[in-house]
Amino acid sequence: MLTIDAWLRQNGARFQHELEILARAYFGISKAEFICESDQSITPNLKNYLSDALVKLKRGTPLAYLLGYKEFWSLEFQVNRNVLIPRPETELIIEKSIELANDGDSVLELGTGSGAIAIALAKERPDLSITATDISIQALEVARENARKHKCKITLEHSDWFESVSGTWNLILSNPPYIAENDPHLDFLAMEPRVALVSGPTGFEALDVLIENAHNHLKPCGHLIIEHGIGQAQEIKKKLASHHFTEISSHKDLANINRIVTAQQVSPEYG
Ligand code: GLN
């Protein structure tokens, strides 16, 4: 008899850990329960499921897409290949939003993808009135499903950055596509939607749209919070200063890398 555990050891190679997580999800059991279960003999169905998953993992499919979910801000978000998989460093946007938002503020998130940022913030701060947009209809469907799952009242709108957005906001947030078109790092992200990762040759294209247009959509003294890539902080801060933002600061992620910038709208005459 071949036990589940033996099959994983013999076939799992460098994906043993991922396959164990998938096997647990297959049974819907905890890690502790799986330790007992893994002494059982492997069924043909489970063997097929894991063999198929192994082929996909070897091809570079992220575990989150195989599971269909990813944890972010201790909440489970549904994901599929139409949305970027939420990253732990993006939680920094939630932390700063909580710090900067006053009671009852309005918040606009641009390029929401799975809805992880808007929904995590709504769970944390039900007083805020949150609108989230995306250019992708398929991504908005995932965000809508996640909002329903987490019983969150957020408004979802279809928009290419600010194009279909009207009104002004106390806070504007975004984790835009900021990877340069020819960045070799993209080879490792090939399964995720390119529109969520790349906006042009330099990596600054979407960031520029946000920085150049935010003042038309921020209330006086409103804040802009944006995530960016490694090495982009100085340039972004320069651009923000030239667009009359104040209180411009960089914030480091858990890997000690400058990852987000916060800035404030200077005064009503730019609003
Ligand atoms: N942080 C992601 C990565 O480098 C990219 C996300 C983005 O472009 N907004 O894997």
PDB file of C-alpha atoms and ligand atoms in Angstrom:
ATOM      1  CA  MET A   1       0.000   0.000   0.000  1.00  0.00           C
ATOM      2  CA  LEU A   2       1.246   3.478  -0.890  1.00  0.00           C
ATOM      3  CA  THR A   3       0.349   6.028   1.763  1.00  0.00           C
ATOM      4  CA  ILE A   4      -0.368   9.686   0.983  1.00  0.00           C
ATOM      5  CA  ASP A   5       2.765  10.622   2.874  1.00  0.00           C
ATOM      6  CA  ALA A   6       4.927   8.167   0.902  1.00  0.00           C
ATOM      7  CA  TRP A   7       3.455   9.359  -2.404  1.00  0.00           C
ATOM      8  CA  LEU A   8       4.246  12.982  -1.492  1.00  0.00           C
ATOM      9  CA  ARG A   9       7.827  12.061  -0.535  1.00  0.00           C
ATOM     10  CA  GLN A  10       8.378  10.009  -3.686  1.00  0.00           C
ATOM     11  CA  ASN A  11       6.749  12.392  -6.163  1.00  0.00           C
ATOM     12  CA  GLY A  12       6.534  15.814  -4.597  1.00  0.00           C
ATOM     13  CA  ALA A  13      10.147  16.859  -5.281  1.00  0.00           C
ATOM     14  CA  ARG A  14      10.541  20.557  -4.512  1.00  0.00           C
ATOM     15  CA  PHE A  15       6.759  21.039  -4.358  1.00  0.00           C
ATOM     16  CA  GLN A  16       6.073  18.676  -1.453  1.00  0.00           C
ATOM     17  CA  HIS A  17       4.952  21.537   0.789  1.00  0.00           C
ATOM     18  CA  GLU A  18       2.554  22.975  -1.827  1.00  0.00           C
ATOM     19  CA  LEU A  19       1.143  19.512  -2.584  1.00  0.00           C
ATOM     20  CA  GLU A  20       0.519  18.890   1.093  1.00  0.00           C
ATOM     21  CA  ILE A  21      -1.446  22.149   1.294  1.00  0.00           C
ATOM     22  CA  LEU A  22      -3.438  21.096  -1.774  1.00  0.00           C
ATOM     23  CA  ALA A  23      -4.087  17.649  -0.299  1.00  0.00           C
ATOM     24  CA  ARG A  24      -5.353  19.272   2.896  1.00  0.00           C
ATOM     25  CA  ALA A  25      -7.624  21.540   0.856  1.00  0.00           C
ATOM     26  CA  TYR A  26      -8.845  18.451  -1.083  1.00  0.00           C
ATOM     27  CA  PHE A  27     -10.038  16.867   2.173  1.00  0.00           C
ATOM     28  CA  GLY A  28     -10.935  20.198   3.802  1.00  0.00           C
ATOM     29  CA  ILE A  29      -8.934  19.307   6.905  1.00  0.00           C
ATOM     30  CA  SER A  30      -6.459  21.014   9.226  1.00  0.00           C
ATOM     31  CA  LYS A  31      -2.722  20.410   9.358  1.00  0.00           C
ATOM     32  CA  ALA A  32      -3.103  18.302  12.525  1.00  0.00           C
ATOM     33  CA  GLU A  33      -5.858  16.174  10.982  1.00  0.00           C
ATOM     34  CA  PHE A  34      -3.753  15.718   7.858  1.00  0.00           C
ATOM     35  CA  ILE A  35      -0.902  14.202   9.861  1.00  0.00           C
ATOM     36  CA  CYS A  36      -3.246  11.308  10.801  1.00  0.00           C
ATOM     37  CA  GLU A  37      -4.816  11.143   7.347  1.00  0.00           C
ATOM     38  CA  SER A  38      -1.474  10.968   5.526  1.00  0.00           C
ATOM     39  CA  ASP A  39      -0.907   7.418   6.872  1.00  0.00           C
ATOM     40  CA  GLN A  40      -3.903   6.256   4.820  1.00  0.00           C
ATOM     41  CA  SER A  41      -3.406   4.799   1.404  1.00  0.00           C
ATOM     42  CA  ILE A  42      -3.655   7.265  -1.455  1.00  0.00           C
ATOM     43  CA  THR A  43      -6.830   6.947  -3.542  1.00  0.00           C
ATOM     44  CA  PRO A  44      -6.689   7.065  -7.354  1.00  0.00           C
ATOM     45  CA  ASN A  45      -8.693  10.330  -7.290  1.00  0.00           C
ATOM     46  CA  LEU A  46      -6.283  12.063  -4.941  1.00  0.00           C
ATOM     47  CA  LYS A  47      -3.318  10.739  -6.910  1.00  0.00           C
ATOM     48  CA  ASN A  48      -4.769  12.198 -10.135  1.00  0.00           C
ATOM     49  CA  TYR A  49      -5.537  15.510  -8.441  1.00  0.00           C
ATOM     50  CA  LEU A  50      -2.030  15.841  -7.011  1.00  0.00           C
ATOM     51  CA  SER A  51      -0.273  14.651 -10.190  1.00  0.00           C
ATOM     52  CA  ASP A  52      -2.202  17.216 -12.202  1.00  0.00           C
ATOM     53  CA  ALA A  53      -1.363  19.948  -9.662  1.00  0.00           C
ATOM     54  CA  LEU A  54       2.303  18.950  -9.752  1.00  0.00           C
ATOM     55  CA  VAL A  55       2.444  19.427 -13.529  1.00  0.00           C
ATOM     56  CA  LYS A  56       0.940  22.924 -13.110  1.00  0.00           C
ATOM     57  CA  LEU A  57       3.289  23.842 -10.256  1.00  0.00           C
ATOM     58  CA  LYS A  58       6.273  22.741 -12.356  1.00  0.00           C
ATOM     59  CA  ARG A  59       4.985  24.989 -15.166  1.00  0.00           C
ATOM     60  CA  GLY A  60       5.058  27.916 -12.732  1.00  0.00           C
ATOM     61  CA  THR A  61       1.407  28.156 -11.709  1.00  0.00           C
ATOM     62  CA  PRO A  62       1.302  29.835  -8.297  1.00  0.00           C
ATOM     63  CA  LEU A  63      -0.213  27.766  -5.475  1.00  0.00           C
ATOM     64  CA  ALA A  64      -2.866  30.465  -4.877  1.00  0.00           C
ATOM     65  CA  TYR A  65      -4.340  29.904  -8.343  1.00  0.00           C
ATOM     66  CA  LEU A  66      -4.525  26.146  -7.759  1.00  0.00           C
ATOM     67  CA  LEU A  67      -6.147  26.606  -4.357  1.00  0.00           C
ATOM     68  CA  GLY A  68      -8.362  29.417  -5.656  1.00  0.00           C
ATOM     69  CA  TYR A  69      -7.645  31.653  -2.712  1.00  0.00           C
ATOM     70  CA  LYS A  70      -4.949  33.674  -0.953  1.00  0.00           C
ATOM     71  CA  GLU A  71      -4.786  35.045   2.566  1.00  0.00           C
ATOM     72  CA  PHE A  72      -4.308  38.805   2.924  1.00  0.00           C
ATOM     73  CA  TRP A  73      -4.759  40.831   6.117  1.00  0.00           C
ATOM     74  CA  SER A  74      -5.808  37.513   7.751  1.00  0.00           C
ATOM     75  CA  LEU A  75      -8.785  37.258   5.389  1.00  0.00           C
ATOM     76  CA  GLU A  76      -9.233  34.704   2.631  1.00  0.00           C
ATOM     77  CA  PHE A  77      -9.634  36.205  -0.836  1.00  0.00           C
ATOM     78  CA  GLN A  78     -10.826  34.311  -3.861  1.00  0.00           C
ATOM     79  CA  VAL A  79      -8.326  34.612  -6.718  1.00  0.00           C
ATOM     80  CA  ASN A  80      -8.133  33.410 -10.284  1.00  0.00           C
ATOM     81  CA  ARG A  81      -5.946  34.182 -13.276  1.00  0.00           C
ATOM     82  CA  ASN A  82      -7.798  37.443 -13.892  1.00  0.00           C
ATOM     83  CA  VAL A  83      -6.365  39.029 -10.754  1.00  0.00           C
ATOM     84  CA  LEU A  84      -2.963  39.622  -9.216  1.00  0.00           C
ATOM     85  CA  ILE A  85      -2.355  37.465  -6.154  1.00  0.00           C
ATOM     86  CA  PRO A  86      -2.360  39.817  -3.138  1.00  0.00           C
ATOM     87  CA  ARG A  87       1.156  40.245  -1.663  1.00  0.00           C
ATOM     88  CA  PRO A  88       1.945  40.609   2.050  1.00  0.00           C
ATOM     89  CA  GLU A  89       3.820  43.908   1.462  1.00  0.00           C
ATOM     90  CA  THR A  90       0.605  45.477   0.162  1.00  0.00           C
ATOM     91  CA  GLU A  91      -0.792  45.261   3.705  1.00  0.00           C
ATOM     92  CA  LEU A  92       1.262  48.405   4.307  1.00  0.00           C
ATOM     93  CA  ILE A  93      -1.354  50.327   2.293  1.00  0.00           C
ATOM     94  CA  ILE A  94      -4.009  49.185   4.787  1.00  0.00           C
ATOM     95  CA  GLU A  95      -1.864  50.222   7.753  1.00  0.00           C
ATOM     96  CA  LYS A  96      -1.259  53.718   6.353  1.00  0.00           C
ATOM     97  CA  SER A  97      -4.888  54.127   5.289  1.00  0.00           C
ATOM     98  CA  ILE A  98      -6.056  53.326   8.822  1.00  0.00           C
ATOM     99  CA  GLU A  99      -3.588  55.897  10.167  1.00  0.00           C
ATOM    100  CA  LEU A 100      -4.512  58.670   7.724  1.00  0.00           C
ATOM    101  CA  ALA A 101      -8.287  58.232   7.378  1.00  0.00           C
ATOM    102  CA  ASN A 102     -10.537  60.308   9.605  1.00  0.00           C
ATOM    103  CA  ASP A 103     -13.881  58.976  10.755  1.00  0.00           C
ATOM    104  CA  GLY A 104     -16.334  58.716   7.840  1.00  0.00           C
ATOM    105  CA  ASP A 105     -13.810  59.632   5.124  1.00  0.00           C
ATOM    106  CA  SER A 106     -14.347  58.726   1.492  1.00  0.00           C
ATOM    107  CA  VAL A 107     -11.789  56.422  -0.102  1.00  0.00           C
ATOM    108  CA  LEU A 108     -11.092  55.606  -3.731  1.00  0.00           C
ATOM    109  CA  GLU A 109      -8.972  52.584  -4.642  1.00  0.00           C
ATOM    110  CA  LEU A 110      -7.827  52.404  -8.257  1.00  0.00           C
ATOM    111  CA  GLY A 111      -6.947  49.038  -9.822  1.00  0.00           C
ATOM    112  CA  THR A 112      -8.487  46.901  -7.100  1.00  0.00           C
ATOM    113  CA  GLY A 113      -8.000  43.458  -8.739  1.00  0.00           C
ATOM    114  CA  SER A 114      -9.348  40.888  -6.267  1.00  0.00           C
ATOM    115  CA  GLY A 115     -10.608  43.745  -4.071  1.00  0.00           C
ATOM    116  CA  ALA A 116      -8.207  42.763  -1.288  1.00  0.00           C
ATOM    117  CA  ILE A 117      -7.159  46.322  -0.332  1.00  0.00           C
ATOM    118  CA  ALA A 118     -10.636  47.868  -0.400  1.00  0.00           C
ATOM    119  CA  ILE A 119     -12.252  44.920   1.400  1.00  0.00           C
ATOM    120  CA  ALA A 120      -9.575  44.553   4.100  1.00  0.00           C
ATOM    121  CA  LEU A 121      -9.865  48.308   4.766  1.00  0.00           C
ATOM    122  CA  ALA A 122     -13.666  48.127   4.860  1.00  0.00           C
ATOM    123  CA  LYS A 123     -13.497  45.270   7.393  1.00  0.00           C
ATOM    124  CA  GLU A 124     -11.085  47.250   9.545  1.00  0.00           C
ATOM    125  CA  ARG A 125     -12.873  50.608   9.181  1.00  0.00           C
ATOM    126  CA  PRO A 126     -16.597  50.210   8.530  1.00  0.00           C
ATOM    127  CA  ASP A 127     -16.988  53.989   8.997  1.00  0.00           C
ATOM    128  CA  LEU A 128     -15.270  54.687   5.654  1.00  0.00           C
ATOM    129  CA  SER A 129     -17.150  54.939   2.410  1.00  0.00           C
ATOM    130  CA  ILE A 130     -15.062  53.036  -0.121  1.00  0.00           C
ATOM    131  CA  THR A 131     -15.200  52.899  -3.915  1.00  0.00           C
ATOM    132  CA  ALA A 132     -12.875  50.575  -5.828  1.00  0.00           C
ATOM    133  CA  THR A 133     -12.303  50.469  -9.574  1.00  0.00           C
ATOM    134  CA  ASP A 134     -10.622  48.273 -12.138  1.00  0.00           C
ATOM    135  CA  ILE A 135     -10.170  48.327 -15.898  1.00  0.00           C
ATOM    136  CA  SER A 136     -10.852  44.586 -16.032  1.00  0.00           C
ATOM    137  CA  ILE A 137     -14.489  43.439 -15.895  1.00  0.00           C
ATOM    138  CA  GLN A 138     -13.288  39.943 -14.971  1.00  0.00           C
ATOM    139  CA  ALA A 139     -11.306  41.349 -12.035  1.00  0.00           C
ATOM    140  CA  LEU A 140     -14.367  43.314 -10.873  1.00  0.00           C
ATOM    141  CA  GLU A 141     -16.336  40.043 -10.818  1.00  0.00           C
ATOM    142  CA  VAL A 142     -13.739  38.538  -8.478  1.00  0.00           C
ATOM    143  CA  ALA A 143     -13.781  41.684  -6.305  1.00  0.00           C
ATOM    144  CA  ARG A 144     -17.604  41.559  -6.181  1.00  0.00           C
ATOM    145  CA  GLU A 145     -17.506  37.916  -5.091  1.00  0.00           C
ATOM    146  CA  ASN A 146     -14.962  38.745  -2.366  1.00  0.00           C
ATOM    147  CA  ALA A 147     -17.004  41.718  -1.135  1.00  0.00           C
ATOM    148  CA  ARG A 148     -20.045  39.428  -0.908  1.00  0.00           C
ATOM    149  CA  LYS A 149     -18.056  36.721   0.888  1.00  0.00           C
ATOM    150  CA  HIS A 150     -16.766  39.213   3.459  1.00  0.00           C
ATOM    151  CA  LYS A 151     -20.129  41.009   3.723  1.00  0.00           C
ATOM    152  CA  CYS A 152     -18.601  44.346   2.810  1.00  0.00           C
ATOM    153  CA  LYS A 153     -20.388  47.350   1.458  1.00  0.00           C
ATOM    154  CA  ILE A 154     -17.991  48.792  -1.079  1.00  0.00           C
ATOM    155  CA  THR A 155     -18.878  50.367  -4.418  1.00  0.00           C
ATOM    156  CA  LEU A 156     -17.213  48.729  -7.431  1.00  0.00           C
ATOM    157  CA  GLU A 157     -16.857  50.647 -10.674  1.00  0.00           C
ATOM    158  CA  HIS A 158     -15.385  49.960 -14.066  1.00  0.00           C
ATOM    159  CA  SER A 159     -12.745  52.575 -14.891  1.00  0.00           C
ATOM    160  CA  ASP A 160      -9.387  52.996 -16.572  1.00  0.00           C
ATOM    161  CA  TRP A 161      -7.655  54.806 -13.698  1.00  0.00           C
ATOM    162  CA  PHE A 162      -9.528  58.110 -13.239  1.00  0.00           C
ATOM    163  CA  GLU A 163     -11.302  58.018 -16.600  1.00  0.00           C
ATOM    164  CA  SER A 164     -14.819  57.122 -15.431  1.00  0.00           C
ATOM    165  CA  VAL A 165     -14.444  58.392 -11.881  1.00  0.00           C
ATOM    166  CA  SER A 166     -16.272  61.491 -10.755  1.00  0.00           C
ATOM    167  CA  GLY A 167     -16.232  63.268  -7.402  1.00  0.00           C
ATOM    168  CA  THR A 168     -13.528  63.952  -4.852  1.00  0.00           C
ATOM    169  CA  TRP A 169     -12.107  61.799  -2.104  1.00  0.00           C
ATOM    170  CA  ASN A 170     -10.289  62.112   1.202  1.00  0.00           C
ATOM    171  CA  LEU A 171      -8.010  59.210   0.345  1.00  0.00           C
ATOM    172  CA  ILE A 172      -6.874  57.746  -2.949  1.00  0.00           C
ATOM    173  CA  LEU A 173      -5.072  54.393  -2.838  1.00  0.00           C
ATOM    174  CA  SER A 174      -3.467  52.249  -5.473  1.00  0.00           C
ATOM    175  CA  ASN A 175      -1.153  49.327  -6.041  1.00  0.00           C
ATOM    176  CA  PRO A 176      -0.666  50.000  -9.756  1.00  0.00           C
ATOM    177  CA  PRO A 177       1.320  47.979 -12.315  1.00  0.00           C
ATOM    178  CA  TYR A 178       4.850  49.282 -11.818  1.00  0.00           C
ATOM    179  CA  ILE A 179       7.180  46.704 -13.352  1.00  0.00           C
ATOM    180  CA  ALA A 180       9.133  47.840 -16.438  1.00  0.00           C
ATOM    181  CA  GLU A 181       8.256  45.996 -19.626  1.00  0.00           C
ATOM    182  CA  ASN A 182      11.678  44.345 -20.009  1.00  0.00           C
ATOM    183  CA  ASP A 183      12.252  43.512 -16.320  1.00  0.00           C
ATOM    184  CA  PRO A 184      13.528  39.885 -16.129  1.00  0.00           C
ATOM    185  CA  HIS A 185      11.550  39.477 -12.876  1.00  0.00           C
ATOM    186  CA  LEU A 186       8.430  39.237 -15.079  1.00  0.00           C
ATOM    187  CA  ASP A 187       9.464  35.732 -16.146  1.00  0.00           C
ATOM    188  CA  PHE A 188       8.512  34.566 -12.657  1.00  0.00           C
ATOM    189  CA  LEU A 189       5.137  36.306 -12.812  1.00  0.00           C
ATOM    190  CA  ALA A 190       4.059  34.959 -16.196  1.00  0.00           C
ATOM    191  CA  MET A 191       0.839  33.372 -14.871  1.00  0.00           C
ATOM    192  CA  GLU A 192      -0.494  36.629 -13.421  1.00  0.00           C
ATOM    193  CA  PRO A 193      -2.370  39.203 -15.529  1.00  0.00           C
ATOM    194  CA  ARG A 194       0.118  41.425 -17.337  1.00  0.00           C
ATOM    195  CA  VAL A 195      -2.232  44.392 -17.057  1.00  0.00           C
ATOM    196  CA  ALA A 196      -1.811  44.209 -13.271  1.00  0.00           C
ATOM    197  CA  LEU A 197       1.993  44.191 -13.489  1.00  0.00           C
ATOM    198  CA  VAL A 198       3.093  46.264 -16.490  1.00  0.00           C
ATOM    199  CA  SER A 199       1.834  49.608 -17.799  1.00  0.00           C
ATOM    200  CA  GLY A 200       4.652  50.454 -20.201  1.00  0.00           C
ATOM    201  CA  PRO A 201       8.397  50.447 -20.911  1.00  0.00           C
ATOM    202  CA  THR A 202       9.578  52.342 -17.823  1.00  0.00           C
ATOM    203  CA  GLY A 203       7.322  51.036 -15.041  1.00  0.00           C
ATOM    204  CA  PHE A 204       6.292  54.614 -14.237  1.00  0.00           C
ATOM    205  CA  GLU A 205       3.437  54.938 -16.734  1.00  0.00           C
ATOM    206  CA  ALA A 206       0.539  54.101 -14.387  1.00  0.00           C
ATOM    207  CA  LEU A 207       2.263  55.806 -11.447  1.00  0.00           C
ATOM    208  CA  ASP A 208       2.468  58.988 -13.559  1.00  0.00           C
ATOM    209  CA  VAL A 209      -1.248  58.858 -14.385  1.00  0.00           C
ATOM    210  CA  LEU A 210      -2.008  58.611 -10.665  1.00  0.00           C
ATOM    211  CA  ILE A 211       0.369  61.384  -9.628  1.00  0.00           C
ATOM    212  CA  GLU A 212      -0.614  63.751 -12.447  1.00  0.00           C
ATOM    213  CA  ASN A 213      -4.381  63.368 -11.983  1.00  0.00           C
ATOM    214  CA  ALA A 214      -4.887  62.734  -8.272  1.00  0.00           C
ATOM    215  CA  HIS A 215      -5.190  66.446  -7.428  1.00  0.00           C
ATOM    216  CA  ASN A 216      -8.383  66.659  -9.548  1.00  0.00           C
ATOM    217  CA  HIS A 217      -9.965  63.975  -7.393  1.00  0.00           C
ATOM    218  CA  LEU A 218      -8.653  64.656  -3.895  1.00  0.00           C
ATOM    219  CA  LYS A 219     -10.481  66.818  -1.397  1.00  0.00           C
ATOM    220  CA  PRO A 220      -8.414  69.646   0.112  1.00  0.00           C
ATOM    221  CA  CYS A 221      -5.785  68.096   2.390  1.00  0.00           C
ATOM    222  CA  GLY A 222      -6.665  64.610   1.091  1.00  0.00           C
ATOM    223  CA  HIS A 223      -4.032  61.874   0.930  1.00  0.00           C
ATOM    224  CA  LEU A 224      -2.597  59.758  -1.847  1.00  0.00           C
ATOM    225  CA  ILE A 225      -1.133  56.346  -0.925  1.00  0.00           C
ATOM    226  CA  ILE A 226       0.635  54.371  -3.632  1.00  0.00           C
ATOM    227  CA  GLU A 227       2.658  51.193  -3.749  1.00  0.00           C
ATOM    228  CA  HIS A 228       5.689  51.084  -6.033  1.00  0.00           C
ATOM    229  CA  GLY A 229       8.602  48.869  -7.011  1.00  0.00           C
ATOM    230  CA  ILE A 230      12.180  48.587  -5.820  1.00  0.00           C
ATOM    231  CA  GLY A 231      14.205  51.705  -6.616  1.00  0.00           C
ATOM    232  CA  GLN A 232      11.254  53.891  -7.658  1.00  0.00           C
ATOM    233  CA  ALA A 233      10.818  55.865  -4.419  1.00  0.00           C
ATOM    234  CA  GLN A 234      13.082  58.860  -5.166  1.00  0.00           C
ATOM    235  CA  GLU A 235      11.637  59.470  -8.611  1.00  0.00           C
ATOM    236  CA  ILE A 236       8.065  59.205  -7.316  1.00  0.00           C
ATOM    237  CA  LYS A 237       8.764  61.633  -4.490  1.00  0.00           C
ATOM    238  CA  LYS A 238      10.215  64.124  -6.989  1.00  0.00           C
ATOM    239  CA  LYS A 239       7.145  63.813  -9.202  1.00  0.00           C
ATOM    240  CA  LEU A 240       4.808  64.255  -6.222  1.00  0.00           C
ATOM    241  CA  ALA A 241       6.665  67.398  -5.136  1.00  0.00           C
ATOM    242  CA  SER A 242       6.400  68.850  -8.633  1.00  0.00           C
ATOM    243  CA  HIS A 243       2.629  68.236  -8.491  1.00  0.00           C
ATOM    244  CA  HIS A 244       2.295  70.301  -5.321  1.00  0.00           C
ATOM    245  CA  PHE A 245       1.982  67.483  -2.819  1.00  0.00           C
ATOM    246  CA  THR A 246       3.282  67.922   0.714  1.00  0.00           C
ATOM    247  CA  GLU A 247       4.084  65.566   3.626  1.00  0.00           C
ATOM    248  CA  ILE A 248       5.665  63.216   1.086  1.00  0.00           C
ATOM    249  CA  SER A 249       7.056  60.132   2.846  1.00  0.00           C
ATOM    250  CA  SER A 250       8.342  56.703   1.982  1.00  0.00           C
ATOM    251  CA  HIS A 251       7.517  53.627   4.017  1.00  0.00           C
ATOM    252  CA  LYS A 252       9.443  50.380   4.093  1.00  0.00           C
ATOM    253  CA  ASP A 253       7.947  46.900   3.831  1.00  0.00           C
ATOM    254  CA  LEU A 254       8.896  43.915   5.997  1.00  0.00           C
ATOM    255  CA  ALA A 255      11.912  43.242   3.757  1.00  0.00           C
ATOM    256  CA  ASN A 256      13.133  46.787   4.556  1.00  0.00           C
ATOM    257  CA  ILE A 257      12.465  47.975   0.992  1.00  0.00           C
ATOM    258  CA  ASN A 258      10.806  51.327   0.289  1.00  0.00           C
ATOM    259  CA  ARG A 259       7.428  50.103  -0.915  1.00  0.00           C
ATOM    260  CA  ILE A 260       4.815  52.799  -0.514  1.00  0.00           C
ATOM    261  CA  VAL A 261       4.670  56.563  -0.642  1.00  0.00           C
ATOM    262  CA  THR A 262       2.127  58.728   1.149  1.00  0.00           C
ATOM    263  CA  ALA A 263       1.511  62.355   0.256  1.00  0.00           C
ATOM    264  CA  GLN A 264      -0.980  65.062   1.035  1.00  0.00           C
ATOM    265  CA  GLN A 265      -2.763  67.501  -1.216  1.00  0.00           C
ATOM    266  CA  VAL A 266      -1.293  70.901  -0.456  1.00  0.00           C
ATOM    267  CA  SER A 267      -4.241  73.244  -0.267  1.00  0.00           C
ATOM    268  CA  PRO A 268      -7.718  73.912  -1.645  1.00  0.00           C
ATOM    269  CA  GLU A 269      -6.496  75.902  -4.670  1.00  0.00           C
ATOM    270  CA  TYR A 270      -5.097  72.681  -6.156  1.00  0.00           C
ATOM    271  CA  GLY A 271      -8.309  70.767  -5.378  1.00  0.00           C
TER     272      GLY A 271
HETATM  273  N1  GLN B   1       4.750  43.405  -6.090  1.00  0.00           N
HETATM  274  C1  GLN B   1       4.520  42.659  -7.273  1.00  0.00           C
HETATM  275  C2  GLN B   1       5.784  41.868  -7.606  1.00  0.00           C
HETATM  276  O1  GLN B   1       6.825  42.413  -7.828  1.00  0.00           O
HETATM  277  C3  GLN B   1       4.122  43.548  -8.433  1.00  0.00           C
HETATM  278  C4  GLN B   1       2.816  44.183  -8.198  1.00  0.00           C
HETATM  279  C5  GLN B   1       2.570  45.370  -9.060  1.00  0.00           C
HETATM  280  O2  GLN B   1       3.122  45.569 -10.141  1.00  0.00           O
HETATM  281  N2  GLN B   1       1.736  46.199  -8.574  1.00  0.00           N
HETATM  282  O3  GLN B   1       5.748  40.675  -7.622  1.00  0.00           O
END
